[in-house]
């Protein structure tokens, strides 16, 4: 190790160690901080180690950054186990061995530079030189090893291939799928024509109906299909979907709610198209614009737009941009842990989160990842999207001529929530200041490449007098919106302008009426009813200001449409594309302001039976971060049905808990929660209605799982709750997924038990605690059978961890819905037997069923579901599958049963599963 002059540092919940050429020794926190401050140290995940040391400014030679430079777009679990795997080394057996292992791993990674088998060599020398100027800690070690190329290198992203325009795709042909052909396609996908999976075969037949020809306009062939875990619904619907796409010549959009399922679908598509080249053309993944790298933003960052650590991140992202498959920065092949290493410095600025794209006016337009995906999806057989994107495209997309006619909504139980978010209105300070910046552009000498309307449409303004006047009027009107420093002015009682005056009145009335703040992380809210004089007086000037803004936005949109029709001499193909993009963007903003105006008419006026309106002050750790008015549809599936369902020819909605998690339902397709499925998917608003199909899980839950309801953990006793989690995690030897209904309790439990588990060689990770993104946390948990993971809602649904890495799910309590204004309104509107109480019960059953669904993912899984609440009502136990044993026990009994689970042989970080 003489070639490495730097020591390596590792800190876990069980201790801190430093390693150099003379060996490894344990040290205290103070000495570790002193060494790290004085000497560059090798470490793995500086953000995580810094948190464990209580030294947020920790920096050094982070091996994750080195790996991101050497192997961009390559997956690695950011743990010693994951590092050992990619470095070709044996994983360390215990925490005390990790520091020395990091020195060996450094040598192994740097050794890649001298290897002939390094596929990402191109561009490395130029990037290293730039990083050296930015004083990146790894740069001196790299520039000494990287040979200067014979030919000057360009930025790799500049060499991306250009997409080309193609002829419009013909409308899909009218075909009817043959039942035998569907079963044959399914057999091909499953890999065994002789395999007998009756549930999956029946599911594929039921799904086939969604691809039949539509008989009435506005009445799609809609199928609601509930398929229990293990049925194999993914291949079950891919069989008829791929067959229809092949025979009809159309695209099927498969929509998910979670990024994890999107990735899984991408992997499953290899069964359809084993050849990677064919698959790239036939299967396209689509996400919202904010997920993709913006090449113009990246160019700005590389040319001085970023400084400090953000500039280093931009250089590493530029390396990745030359090797990425699709440019997806969120859930794609950019390591999820990379941006967290830079504490969010610059990562969001590298995507188009503000809707400022200039489309064909961008010099990188022909290489744009977003435009490439949009054009590829027009010719694909399968488009893997998400619920939000499907709704956005249907409501205000630019691709109306290529609208899909067939949809598959997987994770269909989330349609209601996705529609609720999509079709809601928020007149808040954060929203108004964002619109102000979009219209006006940079103010007060702000940095970056943000451009206002006048800059983005300067050629239109110079050509068209009416268009130029509309731009000027919009800019003038936008000055009435909230501006920088608005929160401070509200706190001081000195709002500036009509919109800030409105927000001040909302804040004052909300503080006056809201009862409690609730858990940390939640804010204050109250109904928008019986407004006080101050709010009524503030509403009229705010409405006038918004009306003065929406008028020029609408006028400008009409002028741009007229320019498109006139086709002036200066308008080439790129200019036309840019103006078409501007028209769509203007329509979106104009609709937003119109919705704000509609919301303001509610103040002092009658309530609408279709909407729920309220005032809110969003807070975190006792500090306000947003204030405003909110409006949600009482039933958001109504606009979803109008914009998506009624425009489609066929729709399949599927999930394992489509009927609200009531596992007592049978497979008859009648009763048993179908009213819930129809109400929460929009089927109630479709003329033809929906056909029903249900298939129970084939798993033997009676022998594979058990449910324990612990009766002696006192509610509200944090010490007792933490003790229960610790004892269960220790007894099971890890493999515990702990789920919480409140972030505050999650953090409290983690703080009490992390050291206790670590002393037994059991790593503990936690969402909202560890500076690691949720997807990476799940990757770490999946990779280490000795690890445990704590989390909230995001881990209750869509997490797929088969095998021994997850053998126990522990839920802190009954997941009752939070009593918000919106929930109270929907609860009151609930009809049927039981009324509002039944509405709450359906929500709880669905959440319990989803949580239990994390436990058994394949036929050889075994596990235990533990609920730490003696107050679990017996009427909710139908959330669990028929046949599973449900027992009320003491904590001691639960711990004894956890100890009897098939566990792991504890060999430190090299733990392995055993019976």
mmCIF file of N, CA and C in Angstrom, residues 830-873:
data_model
loop_
_atom_site.group_PDB
_atom_site.id
_atom_site.type_symbol
_atom_site.label_atom_id
_atom_site.label_comp_id
_atom_site.label_asym_id
_atom_site.label_seq_id
_atom_site.Cartn_x
_atom_site.Cartn_y
_atom_site.Cartn_z
ATOM 1 N N UNK A 830 -68.546 9.920 1.715
ATOM 2 C CA UNK A 830 -68.596 8.480 1.498
ATOM 3 C C UNK A 830 -70.007 7.968 1.717
ATOM 4 N N UNK A 831 -70.456 7.103 0.826
ATOM 5 C CA UNK A 831 -71.807 6.543 0.912
ATOM 6 C C UNK A 831 -71.721 5.042 1.120
ATOM 7 N N UNK A 832 -72.834 4.455 1.349
ATOM 8 C CA UNK A 832 -72.865 3.008 1.517
ATOM 9 C C UNK A 832 -72.887 2.638 2.984
ATOM 10 N N UNK A 833 -72.954 1.345 3.235
ATOM 11 C CA UNK A 833 -73.051 0.838 4.597
ATOM 12 C C UNK A 833 -71.808 1.210 5.397
ATOM 13 N N UNK A 834 -72.006 1.802 6.550
ATOM 14 C CA UNK A 834 -70.885 2.176 7.403
ATOM 15 C C UNK A 834 -70.446 3.607 7.220
ATOM 16 N N UNK A 835 -70.762 4.224 6.094
ATOM 17 C CA UNK A 835 -70.440 5.627 5.860
ATOM 18 C C UNK A 835 -68.971 5.926 6.021
ATOM 19 N N UNK A 836 -68.684 7.023 6.753
ATOM 20 C CA UNK A 836 -67.313 7.483 6.906
ATOM 21 C C UNK A 836 -66.411 6.480 7.596
ATOM 22 N N UNK A 837 -66.953 5.746 8.564
ATOM 23 C CA UNK A 837 -66.157 4.742 9.255
ATOM 24 C C UNK A 837 -65.674 3.675 8.285
ATOM 25 N N UNK A 838 -66.552 3.239 7.387
ATOM 26 C CA UNK A 838 -66.168 2.244 6.389
ATOM 27 C C UNK A 838 -65.113 2.808 5.428
ATOM 28 N N UNK A 839 -65.220 4.116 5.156
ATOM 29 C CA UNK A 839 -64.235 4.769 4.284
ATOM 30 C C UNK A 839 -62.847 4.691 4.914
ATOM 31 N N UNK A 840 -62.759 4.997 6.195
ATOM 32 C CA UNK A 840 -61.482 4.892 6.903
ATOM 33 C C UNK A 840 -60.975 3.451 6.913
ATOM 34 N N UNK A 841 -61.881 2.526 7.159
ATOM 35 C CA UNK A 841 -61.489 1.118 7.206
ATOM 36 C C UNK A 841 -60.913 0.653 5.876
ATOM 37 N N UNK A 842 -61.503 1.105 4.769
ATOM 38 C CA UNK A 842 -60.987 0.708 3.453
ATOM 39 C C UNK A 842 -59.559 1.203 3.254
ATOM 40 N N UNK A 843 -59.301 2.411 3.698
ATOM 41 C CA UNK A 843 -57.943 2.961 3.563
ATOM 42 C C UNK A 843 -56.958 2.144 4.384
ATOM 43 N N UNK A 844 -57.337 1.831 5.603
ATOM 44 C CA UNK A 844 -56.434 1.066 6.481
ATOM 45 C C UNK A 844 -56.190 -0.324 5.915
ATOM 46 N N UNK A 845 -57.247 -0.991 5.470
ATOM 47 C CA UNK A 845 -57.076 -2.341 4.916
ATOM 48 C C UNK A 845 -56.148 -2.326 3.709
ATOM 49 N N UNK A 846 -56.312 -1.322 2.858
ATOM 50 C CA UNK A 846 -55.445 -1.234 1.680
ATOM 51 C C UNK A 846 -53.991 -1.042 2.090
ATOM 52 N N UNK A 847 -53.754 -0.187 3.070
ATOM 53 C CA UNK A 847 -52.380 0.052 3.524
ATOM 54 C C UNK A 847 -51.786 -1.187 4.189
ATOM 55 N N UNK A 848 -52.594 -1.874 4.982
ATOM 56 C CA UNK A 848 -52.110 -3.095 5.633
ATOM 57 C C UNK A 848 -51.795 -4.168 4.592
ATOM 58 N N UNK A 849 -52.671 -4.304 3.601
ATOM 59 C CA UNK A 849 -52.450 -5.309 2.559
ATOM 60 C C UNK A 849 -51.179 -5.007 1.772
ATOM 61 N N UNK A 850 -50.945 -3.725 1.467
ATOM 62 C CA UNK A 850 -49.722 -3.370 0.755
ATOM 63 C C UNK A 850 -48.495 -3.653 1.607
ATOM 64 N N UNK A 851 -48.557 -3.332 2.885
ATOM 65 C CA UNK A 851 -47.418 -3.597 3.772
ATOM 66 C C UNK A 851 -47.142 -5.096 3.871
ATOM 67 N N UNK A 852 -48.201 -5.888 4.042
ATOM 68 C CA UNK A 852 -48.022 -7.341 4.103
ATOM 69 C C UNK A 852 -47.472 -7.875 2.785
ATOM 70 N N UNK A 853 -47.862 -7.244 1.684
ATOM 71 C CA UNK A 853 -47.411 -7.695 0.370
ATOM 72 C C UNK A 853 -45.919 -7.596 0.155
ATOM 73 N N UNK A 854 -45.206 -6.829 1.001
ATOM 74 C CA UNK A 854 -43.738 -6.767 0.872
ATOM 75 C C UNK A 854 -43.090 -8.069 1.339
ATOM 76 N N UNK A 855 -43.811 -8.876 2.120
ATOM 77 C CA UNK A 855 -43.190 -9.977 2.851
ATOM 78 C C UNK A 855 -42.927 -11.206 1.993
ATOM 79 N N UNK A 856 -43.929 -11.677 1.280
ATOM 80 C CA UNK A 856 -43.823 -12.902 0.489
ATOM 81 C C UNK A 856 -43.842 -12.526 -0.984
ATOM 82 N N UNK A 857 -42.696 -12.663 -1.646
ATOM 83 C CA UNK A 857 -42.588 -12.240 -3.040
ATOM 84 C C UNK A 857 -42.386 -13.411 -3.994
ATOM 85 N N UNK A 858 -42.052 -14.584 -3.459
ATOM 86 C CA UNK A 858 -41.892 -15.755 -4.314
ATOM 87 C C UNK A 858 -42.216 -17.010 -3.505
ATOM 88 N N UNK A 859 -42.295 -18.134 -4.205
ATOM 89 C CA UNK A 859 -42.838 -19.354 -3.597
ATOM 90 C C UNK A 859 -41.997 -19.887 -2.445
ATOM 91 N N UNK A 860 -40.693 -19.570 -2.390
ATOM 92 C CA UNK A 860 -39.857 -20.109 -1.321
ATOM 93 C C UNK A 860 -39.590 -19.091 -0.212
ATOM 94 N N UNK A 861 -40.304 -17.972 -0.212
ATOM 95 C CA UNK A 861 -40.151 -16.984 0.854
ATOM 96 C C UNK A 861 -40.912 -17.430 2.100
ATOM 97 N N UNK A 862 -40.369 -17.071 3.265
ATOM 98 C CA UNK A 862 -41.064 -17.263 4.528
ATOM 99 C C UNK A 862 -40.848 -16.014 5.372
ATOM 100 N N UNK A 863 -41.845 -15.646 6.158
ATOM 101 C CA UNK A 863 -41.654 -14.455 6.954
ATOM 102 C C UNK A 863 -42.767 -14.208 7.942
ATOM 103 N N UNK A 864 -42.602 -13.094 8.674
ATOM 104 C CA UNK A 864 -43.499 -12.773 9.771
ATOM 105 C C UNK A 864 -43.876 -11.296 9.680
ATOM 106 N N UNK A 865 -45.161 -11.012 9.863
ATOM 107 C CA UNK A 865 -45.661 -9.638 9.868
ATOM 108 C C UNK A 865 -46.046 -9.300 11.301
ATOM 109 N N UNK A 866 -45.463 -8.230 11.842
ATOM 110 C CA UNK A 866 -45.697 -7.867 13.241
ATOM 111 C C UNK A 866 -46.323 -6.483 13.300
ATOM 112 N N UNK A 867 -47.438 -6.388 13.998
ATOM 113 C CA UNK A 867 -48.099 -5.106 14.215
ATOM 114 C C UNK A 867 -47.993 -4.758 15.695
ATOM 115 N N UNK A 868 -47.341 -3.635 15.991
ATOM 116 C CA UNK A 868 -47.103 -3.250 17.384
ATOM 117 C C UNK A 868 -48.262 -2.393 17.905
ATOM 118 N N UNK A 869 -49.441 -2.974 17.900
ATOM 119 C CA UNK A 869 -50.616 -2.233 18.356
ATOM 120 C C UNK A 869 -51.682 -3.184 18.862
ATOM 121 N N UNK A 870 -52.010 -3.060 20.132
ATOM 122 C CA UNK A 870 -53.081 -3.898 20.680
ATOM 123 C C UNK A 870 -54.449 -3.393 20.246
ATOM 124 N N UNK A 871 -54.489 -2.177 19.646
ATOM 125 C CA UNK A 871 -55.765 -1.564 19.263
ATOM 126 C C UNK A 871 -56.193 -1.932 17.855
ATOM 127 N N UNK A 872 -55.608 -2.967 17.278
ATOM 128 C CA UNK A 872 -55.991 -3.389 15.936
ATOM 129 C C UNK A 872 -57.384 -4.002 15.964
ATOM 130 N N UNK A 873 -58.371 -3.357 15.315
ATOM 131 C CA UNK A 873 -59.738 -3.916 15.324
ATOM 132 C C UNK A 873 -59.809 -5.211 14.520
#
